[in-house]
mmCIF file of C-alpha atoms in Angstrom:
data_model
loop_
_atom_site.group_PDB
_atom_site.id
_atom_site.type_symbol
_atom_site.label_atom_id
_atom_site.label_comp_id
_atom_site.label_asym_id
_atom_site.label_seq_id
_atom_site.Cartn_x
_atom_site.Cartn_y
_atom_site.Cartn_z
ATOM 1 C CA MET W 27 -7.749 -7.615 -41.884
ATOM 2 C CA PHE W 28 -5.805 -4.508 -42.657
ATOM 3 C CA GLY W 29 -5.387 -3.409 -45.982
ATOM 4 C CA PHE W 30 -2.297 -1.291 -47.248
ATOM 5 C CA LYS W 31 -2.485 0.675 -50.366
ATOM 6 C CA SER W 32 -0.105 2.856 -52.452
ATOM 7 C CA CYS W 33 -1.039 6.487 -51.471
ATOM 8 C CA ASN W 34 -0.221 8.028 -54.995
ATOM 9 C CA PHE W 35 -3.867 8.848 -55.752
ATOM 10 C CA LEU W 36 -4.046 10.764 -52.605
ATOM 11 C CA PHE W 37 -1.193 13.103 -53.591
ATOM 12 C CA PRO W 38 -3.369 16.047 -54.892
ATOM 13 C CA LEU W 39 -5.009 16.260 -51.385
ATOM 14 C CA TYR W 40 -2.318 15.513 -48.692
ATOM 15 C CA ASP W 41 0.617 17.046 -50.805
ATOM 16 C CA HIS W 42 -1.294 20.169 -51.655
ATOM 17 C CA PRO W 43 0.406 23.453 -50.873
ATOM 18 C CA ASN W 44 -2.225 24.309 -48.331
ATOM 19 C CA MET W 45 -1.045 21.440 -46.055
ATOM 20 C CA TYR W 46 2.241 23.110 -45.343
ATOM 21 C CA GLY W 47 0.479 25.711 -42.960
ATOM 22 C CA PHE W 48 -1.115 22.942 -41.071
ATOM 23 C CA VAL W 49 2.201 21.195 -40.456
ATOM 24 C CA LYS W 50 3.597 24.628 -39.241
ATOM 25 C CA VAL W 51 0.582 24.857 -36.752
ATOM 26 C CA LEU W 52 1.356 21.401 -35.404
ATOM 27 C CA CYS W 53 5.005 22.685 -34.574
ATOM 28 C CA GLY W 54 3.305 25.030 -31.934
ATOM 29 C CA LEU W 55 1.354 22.336 -30.073
ATOM 30 C CA GLU W 56 2.631 23.358 -26.644
ATOM 31 C CA SER W 57 0.078 26.428 -26.718
ATOM 32 C CA MET W 58 -3.026 24.328 -27.593
ATOM 33 C CA THR W 59 -5.261 22.829 -24.926
ATOM 34 C CA ALA W 60 -7.283 20.169 -26.869
ATOM 35 C CA PRO W 61 -5.953 16.631 -26.933
ATOM 36 C CA MET W 62 -6.420 16.596 -30.927
ATOM 37 C CA TYR W 63 -6.518 18.919 -33.641
ATOM 38 C CA TYR W 64 -8.407 18.895 -36.950
ATOM 39 C CA ALA W 65 -8.773 20.616 -40.126
ATOM 40 C CA ASP W 66 -11.278 20.191 -43.236
ATOM 41 C CA ILE W 67 -9.257 19.718 -46.469
ATOM 42 C CA TYR W 68 -11.881 18.888 -49.109
ATOM 43 C CA GLU W 69 -15.507 17.754 -49.236
ATOM 44 C CA SER W 70 -17.712 16.725 -52.073
ATOM 45 C CA GLU W 71 -20.804 14.491 -52.681
ATOM 46 C CA HIS W 72 -18.347 11.297 -52.955
ATOM 47 C CA ILE W 73 -15.424 12.108 -50.552
ATOM 48 C CA HIS W 74 -14.509 13.989 -47.451
ATOM 49 C CA ALA W 75 -10.761 14.711 -46.626
ATOM 50 C CA CYS W 76 -9.476 16.094 -43.414
ATOM 51 C CA LEU W 77 -6.375 16.200 -41.232
ATOM 52 C CA PHE W 78 -6.017 15.292 -37.610
ATOM 53 C CA GLY W 79 -3.254 15.816 -35.075
ATOM 54 C CA PHE W 80 -2.357 14.505 -31.528
ATOM 55 C CA LYS W 81 -0.970 16.997 -29.079
ATOM 56 C CA SER W 82 0.764 14.111 -27.119
ATOM 57 C CA CYS W 83 1.091 10.383 -27.113
ATOM 58 C CA ASP W 84 -1.132 9.876 -23.859
ATOM 59 C CA PHE W 85 -4.298 10.288 -25.663
ATOM 60 C CA LEU W 86 -6.329 7.489 -27.482
ATOM 61 C CA PHE W 87 -8.516 8.466 -30.326
ATOM 62 C CA PRO W 88 -11.637 6.477 -29.227
ATOM 63 C CA LEU W 89 -12.945 3.269 -30.898
ATOM 64 C CA HIS W 90 -15.457 4.267 -33.580
ATOM 65 C CA ASP W 91 -16.829 3.182 -37.018
ATOM 66 C CA HIS W 92 -17.457 4.679 -40.305
ATOM 67 C CA PRO W 93 -20.809 3.331 -41.417
ATOM 68 C CA ASP W 94 -20.771 2.196 -45.105
ATOM 69 C CA MET W 95 -17.623 3.938 -45.993
ATOM 70 C CA TYR W 96 -14.185 3.312 -47.380
ATOM 71 C CA GLY W 97 -11.364 4.856 -45.500
ATOM 72 C CA PHE W 98 -7.831 5.617 -46.296
ATOM 73 C CA LEU W 99 -5.414 6.779 -43.446
ATOM 74 C CA LYS W 100 -1.997 8.234 -44.156
ATOM 75 C CA VAL W 101 0.467 9.031 -41.355
ATOM 76 C CA LEU W 102 2.040 12.495 -42.387
ATOM 77 C CA ARG W 103 4.105 12.895 -39.106
ATOM 78 C CA GLY W 104 5.345 10.367 -36.550
ATOM 79 C CA GLY W 105 3.763 6.939 -36.015
ATOM 80 C CA LEU W 106 0.280 5.605 -35.326
ATOM 81 C CA SER W 107 -1.050 2.331 -33.909
ATOM 82 C CA VAL W 108 -4.248 1.240 -35.528
ATOM 83 C CA ASN W 109 -6.574 -1.165 -33.459
ATOM 84 C CA SER W 110 -9.147 -2.727 -35.625
ATOM 85 C CA TYR W 111 -12.415 -4.901 -35.543
ATOM 86 C CA THR W 112 -14.675 -6.367 -38.179
ATOM 87 C CA LYS W 113 -18.316 -6.399 -37.307
ATOM 88 C CA LEU W 114 -19.744 -10.062 -37.768
ATOM 89 C CA SER W 115 -22.796 -10.705 -39.902
ATOM 90 C CA ARG W 116 -26.049 -11.939 -38.157
ATOM 91 C CA ASP W 117 -25.340 -15.526 -39.572
ATOM 92 C CA GLU W 118 -21.686 -15.251 -38.217
ATOM 93 C CA GLN W 119 -23.015 -14.259 -34.780
ATOM 94 C CA GLU W 120 -25.472 -17.038 -34.719
ATOM 95 C CA ALA W 121 -22.812 -19.676 -35.556
ATOM 96 C CA LEU W 122 -20.733 -18.742 -32.614
ATOM 97 C CA LYS W 123 -21.194 -21.114 -29.694
ATOM 98 C CA GLY W 124 -22.397 -19.752 -26.392
ATOM 99 C CA ILE W 125 -23.651 -16.489 -27.870
ATOM 100 C CA LYS W 126 -27.285 -16.148 -29.049
ATOM 101 C CA SER W 127 -27.751 -12.993 -31.043
ATOM 102 C CA ASP W 128 -31.373 -12.514 -30.105
ATOM 103 C CA ALA W 129 -30.186 -12.542 -26.569
ATOM 104 C CA LEU W 130 -27.835 -9.658 -26.960
ATOM 105 C CA SER W 131 -28.513 -6.056 -26.118
ATOM 106 C CA ALA W 132 -28.968 -3.706 -29.123
ATOM 107 C CA ASN W 133 -26.251 -1.692 -27.720
ATOM 108 C CA VAL W 134 -23.748 -4.538 -28.028
ATOM 109 C CA THR W 135 -22.029 -5.488 -31.365
ATOM 110 C CA ILE W 136 -20.120 -8.701 -32.018
ATOM 111 C CA ALA W 137 -16.886 -7.924 -33.893
ATOM 112 C CA LYS W 138 -13.730 -10.049 -34.881
ATOM 113 C CA PHE W 139 -10.490 -8.558 -33.529
ATOM 114 C CA GLU W 140 -8.261 -7.924 -36.535
ATOM 115 C CA GLY W 141 -5.072 -6.934 -34.569
ATOM 116 C CA ILE W 142 -2.949 -3.947 -34.301
ATOM 117 C CA SER W 143 -0.831 -2.401 -36.931
ATOM 118 C CA ASN W 144 1.706 0.308 -36.391
ATOM 119 C CA ARG W 145 2.163 2.738 -39.324
ATOM 120 C CA TRP W 146 4.769 5.490 -39.817
ATOM 121 C CA HIS W 147 4.942 8.555 -42.081
ATOM 122 C CA SER W 148 7.040 6.554 -44.482
ATOM 123 C CA ASP W 149 4.505 3.655 -44.826
ATOM 124 C CA ASP W 150 1.685 3.370 -47.411
ATOM 125 C CA CYS W 151 -1.958 3.950 -46.331
ATOM 126 C CA VAL W 152 -4.196 1.925 -44.055
ATOM 127 C CA TYR W 153 -7.150 0.884 -45.928
ATOM 128 C CA LEU W 154 -10.398 0.166 -44.099
ATOM 129 C CA GLY W 155 -13.653 -0.878 -45.747
ATOM 130 C CA PRO W 156 -17.406 -1.250 -44.984
ATOM 131 C CA LYS W 157 -17.153 -4.943 -44.161
ATOM 132 C CA PHE W 158 -13.501 -5.123 -42.781
ATOM 133 C CA SER W 159 -11.676 -3.258 -39.972
ATOM 134 C CA ASN W 160 -14.462 -0.539 -40.014
ATOM 135 C CA ILE W 161 -14.273 -0.332 -36.286
ATOM 136 C CA HIS W 162 -11.051 1.108 -35.089
ATOM 137 C CA SER W 163 -9.181 3.189 -32.573
ATOM 138 C CA LEU W 164 -5.897 5.173 -33.179
ATOM 139 C CA THR W 165 -2.830 5.532 -30.633
ATOM 140 C CA PRO W 166 -0.124 8.007 -31.322
ATOM 141 C CA LEU W 167 3.312 6.436 -30.945
ATOM 142 C CA GLU W 168 4.891 9.652 -30.040
ATOM 143 C CA ASP W 169 3.992 13.263 -29.369
ATOM 144 C CA GLY W 170 2.618 15.495 -32.397
ATOM 145 C CA VAL W 171 1.547 12.714 -34.587
ATOM 146 C CA ALA W 172 -0.516 13.946 -37.645
ATOM 147 C CA PHE W 173 -2.508 11.988 -40.103
ATOM 148 C CA PHE W 174 -4.452 12.405 -43.192
ATOM 149 C CA ASP W 175 -7.915 10.683 -43.398
ATOM 150 C CA LEU W 176 -9.839 10.276 -46.675
ATOM 151 C CA LEU W 177 -13.614 8.820 -46.399
ATOM 152 C CA MET W 178 -15.613 7.664 -49.328
ATOM 153 C CA PRO W 179 -18.464 8.762 -49.461
ATOM 154 C CA GLY W 180 -18.163 10.614 -46.378
ATOM 155 C CA TYR W 181 -20.543 10.916 -43.291
ATOM 156 C CA HIS W 182 -23.327 13.343 -44.570
ATOM 157 C CA ASP W 183 -26.157 12.118 -42.488
ATOM 158 C CA LYS W 184 -24.543 8.969 -41.117
ATOM 159 C CA PRO W 185 -23.102 9.654 -37.650
ATOM 160 C CA CYS W 186 -20.366 7.389 -36.199
ATOM 161 C CA THR W 187 -20.903 5.154 -33.293
ATOM 162 C CA TYR W 188 -18.483 5.026 -30.528
ATOM 163 C CA PHE W 189 -17.713 1.523 -28.874
ATOM 164 C CA LYS W 190 -15.817 0.083 -25.651
ATOM 165 C CA ASN W 191 -14.548 -3.401 -25.958
ATOM 166 C CA ILE W 192 -16.053 -5.445 -22.977
ATOM 167 C CA MET W 193 -13.431 -8.176 -23.529
ATOM 168 C CA GLN W 194 -9.897 -7.227 -22.241
ATOM 169 C CA ASN W 195 -6.826 -8.240 -24.147
ATOM 170 C CA PRO W 196 -8.424 -10.059 -27.042
ATOM 171 C CA LYS W 197 -6.597 -12.536 -29.304
ATOM 172 C CA LEU W 198 -6.219 -12.238 -32.959
ATOM 173 C CA LYS W 199 -9.470 -13.086 -34.798
ATOM 174 C CA GLN W 200 -11.398 -13.528 -31.405
ATOM 175 C CA ALA W 201 -14.980 -12.508 -31.385
ATOM 176 C CA CYS W 202 -15.370 -9.669 -29.095
ATOM 177 C CA LEU W 203 -18.439 -7.896 -27.519
ATOM 178 C CA LEU W 204 -18.302 -4.066 -28.201
ATOM 179 C CA GLN W 205 -20.528 -1.830 -26.172
ATOM 180 C CA LYS W 206 -21.871 1.086 -27.881
ATOM 181 C CA ILE W 207 -21.372 4.095 -25.920
ATOM 182 C CA ALA W 208 -21.867 7.939 -26.060
ATOM 183 C CA GLU W 209 -18.962 10.151 -27.594
ATOM 184 C CA PRO W 210 -16.232 10.193 -24.862
ATOM 185 C CA GLU W 211 -16.338 13.454 -22.874
ATOM 186 C CA ASP W 212 -12.595 13.808 -23.135
ATOM 187 C CA TYR W 213 -12.510 13.545 -26.862
ATOM 188 C CA TYR W 214 -12.711 16.850 -28.593
ATOM 189 C CA CYS W 215 -10.714 18.590 -31.227
ATOM 190 C CA GLN W 216 -9.347 22.304 -31.790
ATOM 191 C CA VAL W 217 -10.283 23.373 -35.246
ATOM 192 C CA LEU W 218 -7.237 24.754 -37.011
ATOM 193 C CA PRO W 219 -7.479 27.530 -39.546
ATOM 194 C CA TYR W 220 -6.915 26.205 -42.833
ATOM 195 C CA GLU W 221 -7.944 27.241 -46.384
ATOM 196 C CA LYS W 222 -10.266 24.427 -47.499
ATOM 197 C CA ILE W 223 -9.356 23.145 -50.975
ATOM 198 C CA LYS W 224 -12.186 24.023 -53.465
ATOM 199 C CA THR W 225 -11.440 22.083 -56.519
ATOM 200 C CA LEU W 226 -9.068 19.227 -57.414
#
């Protein structure tokens, strides 16, 4: 289940004057070689704010999670397709017919497919929580898409996990088997020059 929130509380971060330099850099994507681009915006004990950009629409931000975090995603330029899954609890897993949780590999996660949502720069935020839509992938709908990402409380010592859906073309609310994988080799970001916000 996706949540959509008003983005007004994010204005001090993604509408900060420093942001305009990032947008200018994105206008020169042709000279960049990485499939994605990244800039740290602000980080504290409680939140981590950053910016991402896609060079072109032929690259998928891989399926990943944000362990025990709340996430707010705001598209700043272009459009983005969000593909989302919710990890099932052990009780929910055991209730599924034909699937025994104790027989599954530790590298396989059972998750419910929450669907795909297309969001544009004029739309509100996508809201992802610790217990819903936490596993997700992002697909740009055009070249040069950029988005703002706010995580609460932030990664700190909790690395994200990458996944691959073993089941092809899942139906809405269908239970899927997600295989844990290493970070994809083709996923890397060019870090952009950006003056990090020191205080809000």
